[in-house]
Amino acid sequence: MESNEMNDNKHPVQDFRFILTLLMVTLCCLGVAMYLRLKSDTNMYQFLTWDIFLAWVPYIISSCIRYTFNKKVTKLSLIWIVPMSAGWLFFLPNSAYLFTEILHSFRYFDNQGEAQFWINIDFWYSLTLTFAVAILGLLLSTCSIIQIHDVLNKLFSKYINMMVVGVILLLSSLGVYIGRFNRWNSWDVLSKPWEIVMDIVNDFIARNDIVIEFVAIVFVIQIFAYVIVSLLTARSSKE
């Protein structure tokens, strides 16, 4: 029992140094975004502040769920876990959504004539920023799902949990598509659920290939991220 508790304390998802590192990455990203705004005298990347905040929400919620579940489970705690789990699922796509912010590094530096936009150092600042934001989002999403997976491991069998995680990753990927292309927010799931469903149905009716292909791309990327982080956390737990 003591060895398991020691392993949990060394779990990178729970490790204070890991969280501190992500917070430092977050602050660095916001700092670079502010630098680019000041240098260009525009509002470029101002949206990142809100997007990064939303990306942290699922991780915070899953941490609360895991903390609550690891304590003595009572009827009151179960009452809290159910709405928290629903809220977590609604907000989860906001983390992986940061991966799509990479497009803005090219959006702000369009190729004009024969001008080579990659010679502009601001482009590399922009590309580095969006790449770091993408990694941050994938880490927050993956580690959040791992926390929920750990909770599920105490309730159900290994194979059921693997299927549940697969469904969660698929829903998260679909959520990223809905946010990036249909421009819906997490809270719209409660206020305008029918409109969101109709948008997706219309995309399929119109035979919009980007729906399936984009969701598949994000799904595969999230699976790779999940496997890599899971292997690293498993290795760390054994040490």
PDB file of C-alpha atoms in Angstrom:
ATOM      1  CA  MET A   1       0.000   0.000   0.000  1.00  0.00           C
ATOM      2  CA  GLU A   2       2.811   2.367   0.881  1.00  0.00           C
ATOM      3  CA  SER A   3       4.633   1.653  -2.381  1.00  0.00           C
ATOM      4  CA  ASN A   4       1.490   2.486  -4.386  1.00  0.00           C
ATOM      5  CA  GLU A   5       1.140   5.792  -2.537  1.00  0.00           C
ATOM      6  CA  MET A   6       4.794   6.584  -3.265  1.00  0.00           C
ATOM      7  CA  ASN A   7       4.232   5.817  -6.940  1.00  0.00           C
ATOM      8  CA  ASP A   8       1.179   8.106  -6.978  1.00  0.00           C
ATOM      9  CA  ASN A   9       3.255  10.893  -5.475  1.00  0.00           C
ATOM     10  CA  LYS A  10       5.786  10.477  -8.260  1.00  0.00           C
ATOM     11  CA  HIS A  11       3.119  10.444 -10.959  1.00  0.00           C
ATOM     12  CA  PRO A  12       4.057  13.266 -13.380  1.00  0.00           C
ATOM     13  CA  VAL A  13       0.398  14.252 -13.747  1.00  0.00           C
ATOM     14  CA  GLN A  14       0.292  15.004 -10.034  1.00  0.00           C
ATOM     15  CA  ASP A  15       3.867  16.246  -9.731  1.00  0.00           C
ATOM     16  CA  PHE A  16       4.049  19.864  -8.573  1.00  0.00           C
ATOM     17  CA  ARG A  17       7.128  20.442 -10.740  1.00  0.00           C
ATOM     18  CA  PHE A  18       5.199  19.265 -13.782  1.00  0.00           C
ATOM     19  CA  ILE A  19       2.339  21.667 -13.088  1.00  0.00           C
ATOM     20  CA  LEU A  20       4.807  24.477 -12.384  1.00  0.00           C
ATOM     21  CA  THR A  21       6.508  23.805 -15.725  1.00  0.00           C
ATOM     22  CA  LEU A  22       3.192  24.065 -17.576  1.00  0.00           C
ATOM     23  CA  LEU A  23       2.426  27.305 -15.739  1.00  0.00           C
ATOM     24  CA  MET A  24       5.813  28.698 -16.779  1.00  0.00           C
ATOM     25  CA  VAL A  25       5.170  27.671 -20.395  1.00  0.00           C
ATOM     26  CA  THR A  26       1.792  29.390 -20.185  1.00  0.00           C
ATOM     27  CA  LEU A  27       3.316  32.615 -18.871  1.00  0.00           C
ATOM     28  CA  CYS A  28       6.078  32.516 -21.506  1.00  0.00           C
ATOM     29  CA  CYS A  29       3.518  32.070 -24.284  1.00  0.00           C
ATOM     30  CA  LEU A  30       1.443  34.979 -22.998  1.00  0.00           C
ATOM     31  CA  GLY A  31       4.617  37.053 -22.687  1.00  0.00           C
ATOM     32  CA  VAL A  32       5.662  36.393 -26.299  1.00  0.00           C
ATOM     33  CA  ALA A  33       2.121  37.172 -27.466  1.00  0.00           C
ATOM     34  CA  MET A  34       2.251  40.490 -25.612  1.00  0.00           C
ATOM     35  CA  TYR A  35       5.673  41.253 -27.111  1.00  0.00           C
ATOM     36  CA  LEU A  36       4.334  40.669 -30.635  1.00  0.00           C
ATOM     37  CA  ARG A  37       1.334  42.910 -29.945  1.00  0.00           C
ATOM     38  CA  LEU A  38       3.512  45.717 -28.647  1.00  0.00           C
ATOM     39  CA  LYS A  39       6.020  45.375 -31.482  1.00  0.00           C
ATOM     40  CA  SER A  40       3.356  45.307 -34.215  1.00  0.00           C
ATOM     41  CA  ASP A  41       1.017  47.744 -32.458  1.00  0.00           C
ATOM     42  CA  THR A  42      -1.892  45.386 -33.182  1.00  0.00           C
ATOM     43  CA  ASN A  43      -4.099  43.051 -31.162  1.00  0.00           C
ATOM     44  CA  MET A  44      -2.535  39.901 -32.649  1.00  0.00           C
ATOM     45  CA  TYR A  45      -2.799  36.826 -30.414  1.00  0.00           C
ATOM     46  CA  GLN A  46      -4.935  38.673 -27.896  1.00  0.00           C
ATOM     47  CA  PHE A  47      -7.366  35.752 -28.113  1.00  0.00           C
ATOM     48  CA  LEU A  48      -4.711  33.376 -26.742  1.00  0.00           C
ATOM     49  CA  THR A  49      -5.255  34.594 -23.168  1.00  0.00           C
ATOM     50  CA  TRP A  50      -8.848  33.373 -23.172  1.00  0.00           C
ATOM     51  CA  ASP A  51      -8.114  30.221 -25.180  1.00  0.00           C
ATOM     52  CA  ILE A  52      -5.295  29.152 -22.853  1.00  0.00           C
ATOM     53  CA  PHE A  53      -7.473  29.807 -19.806  1.00  0.00           C
ATOM     54  CA  LEU A  54     -10.172  27.546 -21.262  1.00  0.00           C
ATOM     55  CA  ALA A  55      -7.521  24.901 -21.991  1.00  0.00           C
ATOM     56  CA  TRP A  56      -6.604  24.812 -18.287  1.00  0.00           C
ATOM     57  CA  VAL A  57     -10.225  24.357 -17.163  1.00  0.00           C
ATOM     58  CA  PRO A  58     -10.492  20.592 -17.993  1.00  0.00           C
ATOM     59  CA  TYR A  59      -7.230  19.855 -16.185  1.00  0.00           C
ATOM     60  CA  ILE A  60      -8.394  21.761 -13.105  1.00  0.00           C
ATOM     61  CA  ILE A  61     -11.747  19.953 -13.134  1.00  0.00           C
ATOM     62  CA  SER A  62     -10.183  16.496 -13.585  1.00  0.00           C
ATOM     63  CA  SER A  63      -7.747  17.244 -10.747  1.00  0.00           C
ATOM     64  CA  CYS A  64     -10.705  18.081  -8.506  1.00  0.00           C
ATOM     65  CA  ILE A  65     -12.510  14.897  -9.576  1.00  0.00           C
ATOM     66  CA  ARG A  66      -9.482  12.739  -8.857  1.00  0.00           C
ATOM     67  CA  TYR A  67      -8.848  14.441  -5.524  1.00  0.00           C
ATOM     68  CA  THR A  68     -12.495  14.007  -4.502  1.00  0.00           C
ATOM     69  CA  PHE A  69     -12.549  10.369  -5.595  1.00  0.00           C
ATOM     70  CA  ASN A  70      -9.308   9.518  -3.774  1.00  0.00           C
ATOM     71  CA  LYS A  71     -10.881  10.733  -0.554  1.00  0.00           C
ATOM     72  CA  LYS A  72     -13.581   8.740   1.177  1.00  0.00           C
ATOM     73  CA  VAL A  73     -16.417   8.652  -1.351  1.00  0.00           C
ATOM     74  CA  THR A  74     -19.705   9.815   0.145  1.00  0.00           C
ATOM     75  CA  LYS A  75     -23.136  10.512  -1.287  1.00  0.00           C
ATOM     76  CA  LEU A  76     -22.341  14.228  -1.223  1.00  0.00           C
ATOM     77  CA  SER A  77     -19.060  13.751  -3.095  1.00  0.00           C
ATOM     78  CA  LEU A  78     -20.800  11.605  -5.721  1.00  0.00           C
ATOM     79  CA  ILE A  79     -23.357  14.362  -6.221  1.00  0.00           C
ATOM     80  CA  TRP A  80     -20.484  16.720  -7.012  1.00  0.00           C
ATOM     81  CA  ILE A  81     -18.544  14.277  -9.193  1.00  0.00           C
ATOM     82  CA  VAL A  82     -21.412  13.754 -11.679  1.00  0.00           C
ATOM     83  CA  PRO A  83     -21.839  17.441 -12.736  1.00  0.00           C
ATOM     84  CA  MET A  84     -18.068  17.958 -12.610  1.00  0.00           C
ATOM     85  CA  SER A  85     -17.589  15.013 -14.980  1.00  0.00           C
ATOM     86  CA  ALA A  86     -20.169  16.447 -17.392  1.00  0.00           C
ATOM     87  CA  GLY A  87     -18.527  19.870 -17.236  1.00  0.00           C
ATOM     88  CA  TRP A  88     -15.132  18.283 -17.777  1.00  0.00           C
ATOM     89  CA  LEU A  89     -16.324  16.514 -20.931  1.00  0.00           C
ATOM     90  CA  PHE A  90     -17.838  19.736 -22.300  1.00  0.00           C
ATOM     91  CA  PHE A  91     -14.658  21.754 -21.711  1.00  0.00           C
ATOM     92  CA  LEU A  92     -12.136  19.037 -22.673  1.00  0.00           C
ATOM     93  CA  PRO A  93     -11.937  19.959 -26.409  1.00  0.00           C
ATOM     94  CA  ASN A  94     -10.672  23.420 -25.422  1.00  0.00           C
ATOM     95  CA  SER A  95      -7.301  21.889 -24.529  1.00  0.00           C
ATOM     96  CA  ALA A  96      -6.654  20.010 -27.779  1.00  0.00           C
ATOM     97  CA  TYR A  97      -8.126  23.022 -29.610  1.00  0.00           C
ATOM     98  CA  LEU A  98      -4.868  24.875 -28.917  1.00  0.00           C
ATOM     99  CA  PHE A  99      -3.218  22.581 -31.468  1.00  0.00           C
ATOM    100  CA  THR A 100      -5.144  24.375 -34.214  1.00  0.00           C
ATOM    101  CA  GLU A 101      -3.719  27.747 -33.183  1.00  0.00           C
ATOM    102  CA  ILE A 102      -0.657  26.889 -35.296  1.00  0.00           C
ATOM    103  CA  LEU A 103      -2.540  28.211 -38.323  1.00  0.00           C
ATOM    104  CA  HIS A 104      -2.288  31.768 -36.974  1.00  0.00           C
ATOM    105  CA  SER A 105       1.479  31.828 -37.425  1.00  0.00           C
ATOM    106  CA  PHE A 106       0.833  31.711 -41.186  1.00  0.00           C
ATOM    107  CA  ARG A 107      -2.303  33.803 -41.078  1.00  0.00           C
ATOM    108  CA  TYR A 108      -0.433  36.855 -39.804  1.00  0.00           C
ATOM    109  CA  PHE A 109       2.349  36.500 -42.386  1.00  0.00           C
ATOM    110  CA  ASP A 110       0.781  35.968 -45.794  1.00  0.00           C
ATOM    111  CA  ASN A 111       3.074  35.522 -48.775  1.00  0.00           C
ATOM    112  CA  GLN A 112       2.870  38.671 -50.888  1.00  0.00           C
ATOM    113  CA  GLY A 113       4.356  38.444 -54.348  1.00  0.00           C
ATOM    114  CA  GLU A 114       7.875  37.104 -54.195  1.00  0.00           C
ATOM    115  CA  ALA A 115       8.421  38.264 -50.615  1.00  0.00           C
ATOM    116  CA  GLN A 116       9.664  35.492 -48.343  1.00  0.00           C
ATOM    117  CA  PHE A 117       7.709  35.860 -45.112  1.00  0.00           C
ATOM    118  CA  TRP A 118       9.939  33.339 -43.302  1.00  0.00           C
ATOM    119  CA  ILE A 119      12.824  35.831 -43.462  1.00  0.00           C
ATOM    120  CA  ASN A 120      10.864  38.046 -41.073  1.00  0.00           C
ATOM    121  CA  ILE A 121      12.000  37.172 -37.515  1.00  0.00           C
ATOM    122  CA  ASP A 122       8.510  37.942 -36.212  1.00  0.00           C
ATOM    123  CA  PHE A 123       7.259  34.931 -38.169  1.00  0.00           C
ATOM    124  CA  TRP A 124       9.585  32.671 -36.181  1.00  0.00           C
ATOM    125  CA  TYR A 125       8.434  34.262 -32.939  1.00  0.00           C
ATOM    126  CA  SER A 126       4.880  33.566 -34.081  1.00  0.00           C
ATOM    127  CA  LEU A 127       5.603  29.993 -35.156  1.00  0.00           C
ATOM    128  CA  THR A 128       7.448  29.214 -31.921  1.00  0.00           C
ATOM    129  CA  LEU A 129       4.596  30.699 -29.920  1.00  0.00           C
ATOM    130  CA  THR A 130       1.864  28.697 -31.639  1.00  0.00           C
ATOM    131  CA  PHE A 131       3.958  25.503 -31.530  1.00  0.00           C
ATOM    132  CA  ALA A 132       4.470  25.902 -27.779  1.00  0.00           C
ATOM    133  CA  VAL A 133       0.762  26.610 -27.331  1.00  0.00           C
ATOM    134  CA  ALA A 134      -0.096  23.477 -29.325  1.00  0.00           C
ATOM    135  CA  ILE A 135       2.159  21.299 -27.131  1.00  0.00           C
ATOM    136  CA  LEU A 136       0.715  22.938 -24.011  1.00  0.00           C
ATOM    137  CA  GLY A 137      -2.819  22.141 -25.142  1.00  0.00           C
ATOM    138  CA  LEU A 138      -2.022  18.519 -25.953  1.00  0.00           C
ATOM    139  CA  LEU A 139      -0.298  18.017 -22.598  1.00  0.00           C
ATOM    140  CA  LEU A 140      -3.193  19.541 -20.662  1.00  0.00           C
ATOM    141  CA  SER A 141      -5.698  17.431 -22.587  1.00  0.00           C
ATOM    142  CA  THR A 142      -3.709  14.207 -22.277  1.00  0.00           C
ATOM    143  CA  CYS A 143      -2.893  14.582 -18.585  1.00  0.00           C
ATOM    144  CA  SER A 144      -6.487  15.485 -17.824  1.00  0.00           C
ATOM    145  CA  ILE A 145      -7.745  12.330 -19.545  1.00  0.00           C
ATOM    146  CA  ILE A 146      -5.117  10.259 -17.713  1.00  0.00           C
ATOM    147  CA  GLN A 147      -6.474  11.547 -14.413  1.00  0.00           C
ATOM    148  CA  ILE A 148      -9.991  10.490 -15.383  1.00  0.00           C
ATOM    149  CA  HIS A 149      -8.625   7.154 -16.626  1.00  0.00           C
ATOM    150  CA  ASP A 150      -7.068   6.551 -13.210  1.00  0.00           C
ATOM    151  CA  VAL A 151     -10.461   7.112 -11.603  1.00  0.00           C
ATOM    152  CA  LEU A 152     -12.137   4.750 -14.071  1.00  0.00           C
ATOM    153  CA  ASN A 153      -9.548   2.063 -13.310  1.00  0.00           C
ATOM    154  CA  LYS A 154     -10.949   1.880  -9.794  1.00  0.00           C
ATOM    155  CA  LEU A 155     -14.484   1.371 -11.072  1.00  0.00           C
ATOM    156  CA  PHE A 156     -14.416  -0.735 -14.221  1.00  0.00           C
ATOM    157  CA  SER A 157     -12.304  -3.300 -16.065  1.00  0.00           C
ATOM    158  CA  LYS A 158      -9.232  -2.462 -18.112  1.00  0.00           C
ATOM    159  CA  TYR A 159     -10.844  -3.094 -21.501  1.00  0.00           C
ATOM    160  CA  ILE A 160     -13.982  -1.104 -20.726  1.00  0.00           C
ATOM    161  CA  ASN A 161     -11.830   1.811 -19.607  1.00  0.00           C
ATOM    162  CA  MET A 162      -9.792   1.656 -22.823  1.00  0.00           C
ATOM    163  CA  MET A 163     -12.989   1.870 -24.869  1.00  0.00           C
ATOM    164  CA  VAL A 164     -14.256   4.761 -22.738  1.00  0.00           C
ATOM    165  CA  VAL A 165     -10.982   6.638 -23.216  1.00  0.00           C
ATOM    166  CA  GLY A 166     -11.193   5.993 -26.972  1.00  0.00           C
ATOM    167  CA  VAL A 167     -14.705   7.473 -27.062  1.00  0.00           C
ATOM    168  CA  ILE A 168     -13.544  10.459 -25.000  1.00  0.00           C
ATOM    169  CA  LEU A 169     -10.675  11.112 -27.432  1.00  0.00           C
ATOM    170  CA  LEU A 170     -13.063  10.855 -30.378  1.00  0.00           C
ATOM    171  CA  LEU A 171     -15.567  13.259 -28.778  1.00  0.00           C
ATOM    172  CA  SER A 172     -12.729  15.637 -27.956  1.00  0.00           C
ATOM    173  CA  SER A 173     -11.563  15.566 -31.591  1.00  0.00           C
ATOM    174  CA  LEU A 174     -15.092  16.233 -32.805  1.00  0.00           C
ATOM    175  CA  GLY A 175     -15.316  19.077 -30.303  1.00  0.00           C
ATOM    176  CA  VAL A 176     -12.146  20.623 -31.727  1.00  0.00           C
ATOM    177  CA  TYR A 177     -13.738  20.538 -35.192  1.00  0.00           C
ATOM    178  CA  ILE A 178     -16.931  22.140 -33.885  1.00  0.00           C
ATOM    179  CA  GLY A 179     -14.932  24.894 -32.215  1.00  0.00           C
ATOM    180  CA  ARG A 180     -12.559  25.595 -35.102  1.00  0.00           C
ATOM    181  CA  PHE A 181     -14.901  25.334 -38.096  1.00  0.00           C
ATOM    182  CA  ASN A 182     -18.431  25.778 -36.747  1.00  0.00           C
ATOM    183  CA  ARG A 183     -17.266  28.313 -34.147  1.00  0.00           C
ATOM    184  CA  TRP A 184     -19.298  26.977 -31.229  1.00  0.00           C
ATOM    185  CA  ASN A 185     -18.158  27.285 -27.606  1.00  0.00           C
ATOM    186  CA  SER A 186     -18.344  24.732 -24.779  1.00  0.00           C
ATOM    187  CA  TRP A 187     -21.259  26.469 -23.056  1.00  0.00           C
ATOM    188  CA  ASP A 188     -23.244  26.391 -26.294  1.00  0.00           C
ATOM    189  CA  VAL A 189     -23.702  22.661 -25.696  1.00  0.00           C
ATOM    190  CA  LEU A 190     -26.210  23.608 -22.994  1.00  0.00           C
ATOM    191  CA  SER A 191     -27.771  26.699 -24.583  1.00  0.00           C
ATOM    192  CA  LYS A 192     -27.867  25.638 -28.247  1.00  0.00           C
ATOM    193  CA  PRO A 193     -27.408  21.845 -28.453  1.00  0.00           C
ATOM    194  CA  TRP A 194     -29.828  21.392 -31.366  1.00  0.00           C
ATOM    195  CA  GLU A 195     -28.070  24.020 -33.502  1.00  0.00           C
ATOM    196  CA  ILE A 196     -24.724  22.309 -32.918  1.00  0.00           C
ATOM    197  CA  VAL A 197     -26.127  18.925 -33.929  1.00  0.00           C
ATOM    198  CA  MET A 198     -27.728  20.394 -37.050  1.00  0.00           C
ATOM    199  CA  ASP A 199     -24.452  22.027 -38.069  1.00  0.00           C
ATOM    200  CA  ILE A 200     -22.683  18.676 -37.903  1.00  0.00           C
ATOM    201  CA  VAL A 201     -25.527  16.907 -39.727  1.00  0.00           C
ATOM    202  CA  ASN A 202     -25.484  19.567 -42.459  1.00  0.00           C
ATOM    203  CA  ASP A 203     -21.720  19.097 -42.857  1.00  0.00           C
ATOM    204  CA  PHE A 204     -22.241  15.373 -43.414  1.00  0.00           C
ATOM    205  CA  ILE A 205     -25.183  15.953 -45.758  1.00  0.00           C
ATOM    206  CA  ALA A 206     -23.073  18.376 -47.785  1.00  0.00           C
ATOM    207  CA  ARG A 207     -20.427  15.621 -47.926  1.00  0.00           C
ATOM    208  CA  ASN A 208     -17.873  17.921 -46.399  1.00  0.00           C
ATOM    209  CA  ASP A 209     -14.852  15.612 -46.328  1.00  0.00           C
ATOM    210  CA  ILE A 210     -12.970  17.876 -43.945  1.00  0.00           C
ATOM    211  CA  VAL A 211     -15.229  16.746 -41.077  1.00  0.00           C
ATOM    212  CA  ILE A 212     -14.102  13.122 -41.093  1.00  0.00           C
ATOM    213  CA  GLU A 213     -10.512  13.813 -42.130  1.00  0.00           C
ATOM    214  CA  PHE A 214      -9.931  16.648 -39.665  1.00  0.00           C
ATOM    215  CA  VAL A 215     -11.500  14.713 -36.778  1.00  0.00           C
ATOM    216  CA  ALA A 216      -9.372  11.693 -37.739  1.00  0.00           C
ATOM    217  CA  ILE A 217      -6.190  13.782 -37.785  1.00  0.00           C
ATOM    218  CA  VAL A 218      -6.843  15.308 -34.362  1.00  0.00           C
ATOM    219  CA  PHE A 219      -7.904  11.896 -33.022  1.00  0.00           C
ATOM    220  CA  VAL A 220      -4.637  10.266 -34.147  1.00  0.00           C
ATOM    221  CA  ILE A 221      -2.570  13.151 -32.761  1.00  0.00           C
ATOM    222  CA  GLN A 222      -4.316  12.847 -29.406  1.00  0.00           C
ATOM    223  CA  ILE A 223      -3.801   9.079 -29.348  1.00  0.00           C
ATOM    224  CA  PHE A 224      -0.067   9.509 -29.978  1.00  0.00           C
ATOM    225  CA  ALA A 225       0.126  12.147 -27.239  1.00  0.00           C
ATOM    226  CA  TYR A 226      -1.821   9.908 -24.865  1.00  0.00           C
ATOM    227  CA  VAL A 227       0.376   6.870 -25.526  1.00  0.00           C
ATOM    228  CA  ILE A 228       3.614   8.849 -25.172  1.00  0.00           C
ATOM    229  CA  VAL A 229       2.589  10.523 -21.901  1.00  0.00           C
ATOM    230  CA  SER A 230       1.173   7.234 -20.547  1.00  0.00           C
ATOM    231  CA  LEU A 231       4.445   5.436 -21.265  1.00  0.00           C
ATOM    232  CA  LEU A 232       6.437   8.208 -19.599  1.00  0.00           C
ATOM    233  CA  THR A 233       4.205   8.251 -16.520  1.00  0.00           C
ATOM    234  CA  ALA A 234       4.291   4.449 -16.253  1.00  0.00           C
ATOM    235  CA  ARG A 235       8.081   4.467 -16.452  1.00  0.00           C
ATOM    236  CA  SER A 236       8.297   7.219 -13.844  1.00  0.00           C
ATOM    237  CA  SER A 237       5.996   5.317 -11.474  1.00  0.00           C
ATOM    238  CA  LYS A 238       8.318   2.290 -11.560  1.00  0.00           C
ATOM    239  CA  GLU A 239      11.398   4.304 -10.673  1.00  0.00           C
TER     240      GLU A 239
END
